[in-house]
PDB file of C-alpha atoms in Angstrom:
ATOM      1  CA  MET A 155      70.626 121.104  59.876  1.00 62.00           C
ATOM      2  CA  GLY A 156      69.918 117.585  59.205  1.00 78.00           C
ATOM      3  CA  SER A 157      72.187 114.345  60.925  1.00 84.00           C
ATOM      4  CA  VAL A 158      71.385 111.190  61.607  1.00 88.00           C
ATOM      5  CA  PRO A 159      72.530 110.002  65.199  1.00 87.00           C
ATOM      6  CA  ASP A 160      73.938 105.738  65.589  1.00 87.00           C
ATOM      7  CA  LEU A 161      75.181 104.691  68.751  1.00 85.00           C
ATOM      8  CA  TYR A 162      78.509 103.334  68.710  1.00 83.00           C
ATOM      9  CA  THR A 163      80.373 101.064  71.377  1.00 78.00           C
ATOM     10  CA  THR A 164      84.182 101.488  71.444  1.00 73.00           C
ATOM     11  CA  GLY A 165      86.253  98.018  72.421  1.00 64.00           C
ATOM     12  CA  ASP A 166      83.069  96.115  72.257  1.00 53.00           C
ATOM     13  CA  ASN A 167      85.015  93.296  70.751  1.00 57.00           C
ATOM     14  CA  ASP A 168      88.031  93.460  73.813  1.00 58.00           C
ATOM     15  CA  PRO A 169      87.152  93.564  77.291  1.00 58.00           C
ATOM     16  CA  GLU A 170      90.243  94.836  78.076  1.00 61.00           C
ATOM     17  CA  ILE A 171      89.743  98.452  76.766  1.00 62.00           C
ATOM     18  CA  TYR A 172      87.554 100.581  78.110  1.00 66.00           C
ATOM     19  CA  PRO A 173      83.706 100.672  76.433  1.00 72.00           C
ATOM     20  CA  VAL A 174      82.247 103.981  75.912  1.00 75.00           C
ATOM     21  CA  GLN A 175      78.879 104.361  74.208  1.00 79.00           C
ATOM     22  CA  TYR A 176      78.027 107.357  71.914  1.00 83.00           C
ATOM     23  CA  TYR A 177      76.146 108.863  69.356  1.00 86.00           C
ATOM     24  CA  ARG A 178      77.802 109.610  66.016  1.00 88.00           C
ATOM     25  CA  HIS A 179      75.994 112.126  64.255  1.00 90.00           C
ATOM     26  CA  TYR A 180      75.950 111.363  60.403  1.00 92.00           C
ATOM     27  CA  LEU A 181      75.744 115.075  58.401  1.00 91.00           C
ATOM     28  CA  TYR A 182      73.771 115.485  55.060  1.00 91.00           C
ATOM     29  CA  CYS A 183      73.172 118.494  52.913  1.00 90.00           C
ATOM     30  CA  ASP A 184      69.994 119.953  54.075  1.00 85.00           C
ATOM     31  CA  ALA A 185      68.771 121.138  50.080  1.00 85.00           C
ATOM     32  CA  CYS A 186      68.981 117.859  48.872  1.00 87.00           C
ATOM     33  CA  GLY A 187      69.469 115.237  51.528  1.00 87.00           C
ATOM     34  CA  SER A 188      73.044 113.484  50.142  1.00 90.00           C
ATOM     35  CA  PHE A 189      75.570 112.453  52.464  1.00 91.00           C
ATOM     36  CA  GLU A 190      78.701 113.414  50.167  1.00 90.00           C
ATOM     37  CA  LEU A 191      80.062 116.224  51.790  1.00 91.00           C
ATOM     38  CA  ASP A 192      83.497 117.223  51.303  1.00 88.00           C
ATOM     39  CA  PRO A 193      85.756 120.026  52.832  1.00 87.00           C
ATOM     40  CA  TRP A 194      84.626 123.518  51.362  1.00 87.00           C
ATOM     41  CA  MET A 195      87.831 125.296  50.946  1.00 84.00           C
ATOM     42  CA  VAL A 196      88.831 129.008  50.441  1.00 84.00           C
ATOM     43  CA  PRO A 197      90.107 130.807  47.723  1.00 84.00           C
ATOM     44  CA  ASP A 198      88.783 129.500  45.145  1.00 77.00           C
ATOM     45  CA  ASN A 199      92.300 129.485  43.305  1.00 80.00           C
ATOM     46  CA  ILE A 200      93.204 126.713  45.174  1.00 81.00           C
ATOM     47  CA  GLY A 201      94.518 124.412  42.127  1.00 82.00           C
ATOM     48  CA  SER A 202      97.121 127.866  40.588  1.00 86.00           C
ATOM     49  CA  LEU A 203      98.490 128.497  44.557  1.00 87.00           C
ATOM     50  CA  GLU A 204      98.504 124.421  45.039  1.00 87.00           C
ATOM     51  CA  LYS A 205     100.610 124.556  42.035  1.00 88.00           C
ATOM     52  CA  MET A 206     102.849 127.619  42.896  1.00 91.00           C
ATOM     53  CA  ARG A 207     103.950 125.832  46.719  1.00 89.00           C
ATOM     54  CA  ARG A 208     104.372 122.320  44.165  1.00 87.00           C
ATOM     55  CA  ARG A 209     107.488 124.770  42.384  1.00 88.00           C
ATOM     56  CA  LEU A 210     108.975 126.377  44.881  1.00 90.00           C
ATOM     57  CA  ALA A 211     109.128 122.907  47.189  1.00 86.00           C
ATOM     58  CA  MET A 212     110.782 121.224  43.890  1.00 81.00           C
ATOM     59  CA  ALA A 213     113.079 125.121  43.077  1.00 84.00           C
ATOM     60  CA  ALA A 214     114.098 124.594  46.769  1.00 85.00           C
ATOM     61  CA  LEU A 215     115.029 120.628  46.074  1.00 77.00           C
ATOM     62  CA  LEU A 216     117.366 121.231  43.025  1.00 74.00           C
ATOM     63  CA  LEU A 217     118.800 123.829  44.893  1.00 77.00           C
ATOM     64  CA  SER A 218     119.340 121.881  48.207  1.00 77.00           C
ATOM     65  CA  PRO A 219     122.594 120.105  46.170  1.00 71.00           C
ATOM     66  CA  ALA A 220     124.192 123.483  45.591  1.00 71.00           C
ATOM     67  CA  VAL A 221     124.193 123.866  48.979  1.00 75.00           C
ATOM     68  CA  VAL A 222     125.626 120.193  50.214  1.00 73.00           C
ATOM     69  CA  VAL A 223     128.020 120.672  47.525  1.00 70.00           C
ATOM     70  CA  SER A 224     129.497 123.733  47.466  1.00 71.00           C
ATOM     71  CA  GLY A 225     129.670 123.526  51.790  1.00 72.00           C
ATOM     72  CA  GLY A 226     131.523 120.176  51.236  1.00 70.00           C
ATOM     73  CA  LEU A 227     133.825 121.812  49.125  1.00 67.00           C
ATOM     74  CA  ALA A 228     134.533 125.086  51.330  1.00 67.00           C
ATOM     75  CA  LEU A 229     135.147 122.452  54.298  1.00 69.00           C
ATOM     76  CA  GLY A 230     137.534 119.865  51.627  1.00 65.00           C
ATOM     77  CA  LEU A 231     134.748 116.887  52.501  1.00 62.00           C
ATOM     78  CA  ILE A 232     133.324 115.995  49.020  1.00 58.00           C
ATOM     79  CA  ALA A 233     136.632 115.356  45.960  1.00 56.00           C
ATOM     80  CA  SER A 234     133.710 114.665  43.471  1.00 61.00           C
ATOM     81  CA  PRO A 235     130.046 115.607  44.347  1.00 60.00           C
ATOM     82  CA  THR A 236     129.204 114.027  40.574  1.00 63.00           C
ATOM     83  CA  PHE A 237     130.178 110.499  41.043  1.00 61.00           C
ATOM     84  CA  LEU A 238     128.546 109.979  44.117  1.00 60.00           C
ATOM     85  CA  VAL A 239     124.968 111.726  43.450  1.00 64.00           C
ATOM     86  CA  SER A 240     125.793 109.411  39.933  1.00 66.00           C
ATOM     87  CA  LEU A 241     126.246 106.363  41.696  1.00 58.00           C
ATOM     88  CA  ALA A 242     122.826 107.326  44.322  1.00 62.00           C
ATOM     89  CA  VAL A 243     120.791 107.982  41.148  1.00 66.00           C
ATOM     90  CA  VAL A 244     122.406 104.797  39.275  1.00 68.00           C
ATOM     91  CA  MET A 245     120.864 102.773  42.638  1.00 62.00           C
ATOM     92  CA  VAL A 246     117.626 104.520  43.394  1.00 64.00           C
ATOM     93  CA  LEU A 247     116.855 104.049  39.302  1.00 67.00           C
ATOM     94  CA  GLY A 248     118.124 100.301  40.035  1.00 68.00           C
ATOM     95  CA  LEU A 249     115.990  99.643  43.166  1.00 61.00           C
ATOM     96  CA  LEU A 250     113.257 101.123  41.198  1.00 63.00           C
ATOM     97  CA  LEU A 251     113.292  98.932  37.627  1.00 67.00           C
ATOM     98  CA  ARG A 252     113.693  95.660  40.181  1.00 64.00           C
ATOM     99  CA  GLY A 253     110.742  96.634  42.169  1.00 62.00           C
ATOM    100  CA  TRP A 254     108.563  96.616  38.379  1.00 62.00           C
ATOM    101  CA  VAL A 255     110.420  93.550  37.432  1.00 60.00           C
ATOM    102  CA  VAL A 256     108.827  91.932  40.309  1.00 56.00           C
ATOM    103  CA  GLY A 257     105.424  93.952  40.214  1.00 60.00           C
ATOM    104  CA  LYS A 258     105.622  95.437  42.969  1.00 61.00           C
ATOM    105  CA  GLN A 259     106.639  98.705  41.578  1.00 60.00           C
ATOM    106  CA  SER A 260     104.030 100.489  39.124  1.00 65.00           C
ATOM    107  CA  ALA A 261     105.106 102.466  35.254  1.00 66.00           C
ATOM    108  CA  ALA A 262     103.910 106.074  36.318  1.00 67.00           C
ATOM    109  CA  ARG A 263     105.460 105.989  39.998  1.00 64.00           C
ATOM    110  CA  ILE A 264     109.414 104.522  38.106  1.00 66.00           C
ATOM    111  CA  TRP A 265     109.154 107.557  36.060  1.00 68.00           C
ATOM    112  CA  ARG A 266     108.036 109.736  38.577  1.00 67.00           C
ATOM    113  CA  VAL A 267     110.547 109.104  40.831  1.00 66.00           C
ATOM    114  CA  SER A 268     113.300 108.904  37.994  1.00 69.00           C
ATOM    115  CA  LYS A 269     112.203 111.646  36.523  1.00 68.00           C
ATOM    116  CA  ALA A 270     112.654 113.561  39.785  1.00 67.00           C
ATOM    117  CA  ALA A 271     116.730 111.674  40.144  1.00 67.00           C
ATOM    118  CA  LEU A 272     117.617 113.319  36.769  1.00 68.00           C
ATOM    119  CA  LEU A 273     116.578 116.756  37.818  1.00 68.00           C
ATOM    120  CA  VAL A 274     118.855 116.242  40.798  1.00 67.00           C
ATOM    121  CA  LEU A 275     122.372 115.268  38.461  1.00 68.00           C
ATOM    122  CA  PRO A 276     122.318 118.557  36.118  1.00 71.00           C
ATOM    123  CA  ALA A 277     121.751 120.184  39.518  1.00 67.00           C
ATOM    124  CA  VAL A 278     124.552 118.775  41.492  1.00 66.00           C
ATOM    125  CA  ILE A 279     127.152 119.350  38.640  1.00 69.00           C
ATOM    126  CA  GLY A 280     125.983 122.803  37.389  1.00 68.00           C
ATOM    127  CA  ALA A 281     126.919 122.826  41.609  1.00 64.00           C
ATOM    128  CA  GLU A 282     130.315 121.388  41.869  1.00 64.00           C
ATOM    129  CA  TRP A 283     131.195 123.985  38.659  1.00 66.00           C
ATOM    130  CA  LEU A 284     130.270 127.219  40.545  1.00 62.00           C
ATOM    131  CA  GLY A 285     132.413 125.890  43.849  1.00 59.00           C
ATOM    132  CA  SER A 286     134.996 125.532  41.245  1.00 61.00           C
ATOM    133  CA  VAL A 287     134.718 128.639  39.713  1.00 61.00           C
ATOM    134  CA  LEU A 288     133.419 131.199  42.625  1.00 58.00           C
ATOM    135  CA  TYR A 289     136.169 131.797  45.159  1.00 58.00           C
ATOM    136  CA  PRO A 290     135.273 131.390  47.983  1.00 64.00           C
ATOM    137  CA  SER A 291     132.689 128.289  48.148  1.00 67.00           C
ATOM    138  CA  TRP A 292     131.096 129.584  51.151  1.00 73.00           C
ATOM    139  CA  LEU A 293     129.789 132.682  48.841  1.00 75.00           C
ATOM    140  CA  VAL A 294     127.972 129.781  47.265  1.00 72.00           C
ATOM    141  CA  LEU A 295     126.720 128.134  50.440  1.00 76.00           C
ATOM    142  CA  LEU A 296     125.479 131.121  51.868  1.00 80.00           C
ATOM    143  CA  ALA A 297     123.597 132.240  48.730  1.00 81.00           C
ATOM    144  CA  GLY A 298     121.685 129.171  48.756  1.00 80.00           C
ATOM    145  CA  VAL A 299     120.809 128.943  51.925  1.00 86.00           C
ATOM    146  CA  ILE A 300     119.097 132.443  51.600  1.00 89.00           C
ATOM    147  CA  VAL A 301     117.096 130.905  47.931  1.00 89.00           C
ATOM    148  CA  ILE A 302     115.733 127.964  49.938  1.00 89.00           C
ATOM    149  CA  VAL A 303     114.714 130.028  52.788  1.00 91.00           C
ATOM    150  CA  GLY A 304     113.261 132.512  50.713  1.00 93.00           C
ATOM    151  CA  LEU A 305     111.597 129.536  48.683  1.00 91.00           C
ATOM    152  CA  LEU A 306     109.949 127.807  51.718  1.00 91.00           C
ATOM    153  CA  VAL A 307     108.566 130.670  53.633  1.00 93.00           C
ATOM    154  CA  ALA A 308     106.735 131.794  50.342  1.00 92.00           C
ATOM    155  CA  ARG A 309     105.876 128.614  49.725  1.00 90.00           C
ATOM    156  CA  GLY A 310     103.903 128.958  53.649  1.00 90.00           C
ATOM    157  CA  ILE A 311     102.646 131.471  53.243  1.00 91.00           C
ATOM    158  CA  LEU A 312     100.732 130.807  50.594  1.00 88.00           C
ATOM    159  CA  GLY A 313      99.398 127.844  52.502  1.00 86.00           C
ATOM    160  CA  SER A 314      98.173 129.987  55.152  1.00 86.00           C
ATOM    161  CA  LYS A 315      96.049 131.208  52.456  1.00 85.00           C
ATOM    162  CA  ILE A 316      94.069 127.898  52.326  1.00 86.00           C
ATOM    163  CA  GLU A 317      91.535 127.297  54.311  1.00 86.00           C
ATOM    164  CA  SER A 318      88.905 124.602  54.994  1.00 84.00           C
ATOM    165  CA  VAL A 319      85.958 127.459  55.738  1.00 87.00           C
ATOM    166  CA  GLY A 320      82.839 124.452  55.940  1.00 88.00           C
ATOM    167  CA  VAL A 321      81.476 121.636  54.521  1.00 90.00           C
ATOM    168  CA  ARG A 322      80.759 121.923  50.295  1.00 90.00           C
ATOM    169  CA  CYS A 323      77.867 119.089  49.044  1.00 90.00           C
ATOM    170  CA  ARG A 324      79.635 117.596  46.154  1.00 89.00           C
ATOM    171  CA  ARG A 325      75.854 117.001  44.124  1.00 88.00           C
ATOM    172  CA  CYS A 326      73.641 120.017  44.793  1.00 88.00           C
ATOM    173  CA  GLY A 327      76.637 122.747  45.827  1.00 86.00           C
ATOM    174  CA  GLY A 328      75.503 123.691  48.705  1.00 87.00           C
ATOM    175  CA  THR A 329      77.577 125.164  51.297  1.00 88.00           C
ATOM    176  CA  TYR A 330      77.878 125.334  55.201  1.00 89.00           C
ATOM    177  CA  ALA A 331      80.002 127.206  56.981  1.00 89.00           C
ATOM    178  CA  HIS A 332      81.692 126.306  60.659  1.00 87.00           C
ATOM    179  CA  GLY A 333      79.932 127.464  63.534  1.00 84.00           C
ATOM    180  CA  THR A 334      76.680 127.697  61.698  1.00 86.00           C
ATOM    181  CA  PRO A 335      73.841 125.424  63.137  1.00 85.00           C
ATOM    182  CA  PHE A 336      74.269 123.207  60.317  1.00 83.00           C
ATOM    183  CA  PHE A 337      77.117 121.847  63.050  1.00 84.00           C
ATOM    184  CA  THR A 338      76.004 122.812  65.900  1.00 84.00           C
ATOM    185  CA  ASP A 339      72.341 121.915  66.696  1.00 86.00           C
ATOM    186  CA  LEU A 340      73.432 117.665  66.206  1.00 84.00           C
ATOM    187  CA  ASP A 341      69.990 116.968  67.256  1.00 84.00           C
ATOM    188  CA  ALA A 342      67.550 117.683  64.099  1.00 86.00           C
ATOM    189  CA  ASN A 343      66.933 115.489  61.541  1.00 88.00           C
ATOM    190  CA  PRO A 344      64.631 117.517  59.307  1.00 86.00           C
ATOM    191  CA  ARG A 345      63.946 114.457  56.403  1.00 88.00           C
ATOM    192  CA  ASP A 346      63.220 111.679  59.018  1.00 86.00           C
ATOM    193  CA  LEU A 347      66.474 109.818  58.195  1.00 88.00           C
ATOM    194  CA  THR A 348      67.850 106.559  59.988  1.00 88.00           C
ATOM    195  CA  VAL A 349      70.909 104.715  60.171  1.00 88.00           C
ATOM    196  CA  ALA A 350      69.984 102.815  57.237  1.00 88.00           C
ATOM    197  CA  ASP A 351      70.250 105.466  54.579  1.00 89.00           C
ATOM    198  CA  VAL A 352      73.616 105.897  55.406  1.00 90.00           C
ATOM    199  CA  PRO A 353      76.143 105.233  53.198  1.00 88.00           C
ATOM    200  CA  ARG A 354      78.036 101.875  53.462  1.00 88.00           C
ATOM    201  CA  PRO A 355      80.317 101.181  55.180  1.00 85.00           C
ATOM    202  CA  LEU A 356      79.490 103.137  57.987  1.00 83.00           C
ATOM    203  CA  GLY A 357      82.343 105.553  59.083  1.00 80.00           C
ATOM    204  CA  ARG A 358      83.771 106.654  55.955  1.00 84.00           C
ATOM    205  CA  SER A 359      80.897 109.783  55.609  1.00 87.00           C
ATOM    206  CA  LEU A 360      81.189 112.744  56.987  1.00 87.00           C
ATOM    207  CA  PHE A 361      80.188 112.476  61.305  1.00 89.00           C
ATOM    208  CA  LEU A 362      80.167 114.447  64.426  1.00 86.00           C
ATOM    209  CA  VAL A 363      80.880 112.491  67.761  1.00 85.00           C
ATOM    210  CA  GLY A 364      78.037 113.277  69.932  1.00 79.00           C
ATOM    211  CA  LYS A 365      77.267 113.019  73.376  1.00 73.00           C
ATOM    212  CA  SER A 366      77.290 109.568  75.050  1.00 70.00           C
ATOM    213  CA  VAL A 367      74.542 107.599  76.695  1.00 65.00           C
ATOM    214  CA  LYS A 368      75.430 109.167  80.171  1.00 61.00           C
ATOM    215  CA  GLY A 369      74.954 112.628  78.796  1.00 48.00           C
ATOM    216  CA  GLU A 370      79.087 113.110  78.515  1.00 48.00           C
ATOM    217  CA  ILE A 371      81.701 111.585  77.287  1.00 44.00           C
ATOM    218  CA  PRO A 372      83.380 109.749  80.170  1.00 42.00           C
ATOM    219  CA  LYS A 373      87.196 109.948  80.256  1.00 45.00           C
ATOM    220  CA  PRO A 374      88.533 106.248  80.988  1.00 41.00           C
ATOM    221  CA  PRO A 375      89.615 105.203  84.718  1.00 39.00           C
ATOM    222  CA  SER A 376      92.925 105.639  85.453  1.00 38.00           C
ATOM    223  CA  ARG A 377      92.373 101.410  86.422  1.00 39.00           C
ATOM    224  CA  LEU A 378      91.097  98.948  84.015  1.00 38.00           C
ATOM    225  CA  PRO A 379      88.144  96.863  85.522  1.00 38.00           C
ATOM    226  CA  ALA A 380      90.462  93.022  86.425  1.00 34.00           C
TER     227      ALA A 380
END
């Protein structure tokens, strides 16, 4: 593997912070010498999995009004859910429009939030209609909770399949798995690169924390020096 050691000092600008000197080992690709390393994620169809996870989350979000409305109807707490949600949507859109006028909100962000808000409104209207047609309302509440829990569980299962197994070079495509000498042999520097070769600003490239100048990373003392 290849790494460039750089001595780093913490708290050197503040005498009240216990200073620790340790080495940062900036990793680079053995094959091409590039410091452009990205996480190596598996499986290969991460894009489709993330898309499906977003869809499951959106479906759970759109069903949540049905649970809230049916629960309110069952308890007699909500007189007109559609009116309340419509008022909330108008307030959200009004705040976004005001932020866009004064230049604090982008048009793309306003469109994303507006689309989500407008999708919730028909969900509430449908939930209110189901609550008025189906009796008792707690059946809608129970069914909605079961479906939402199932959607969130399915989303979690898909997320558990996504895993980082190492790093991948952005330039040449070389892969390095966790636990290999690429991550464990921090003293190797086959290309004899120096800190001057590390892209600026320092810290944005992948690095591992090595030992301190005393041979180990010390713990701060219980009492700071006076």
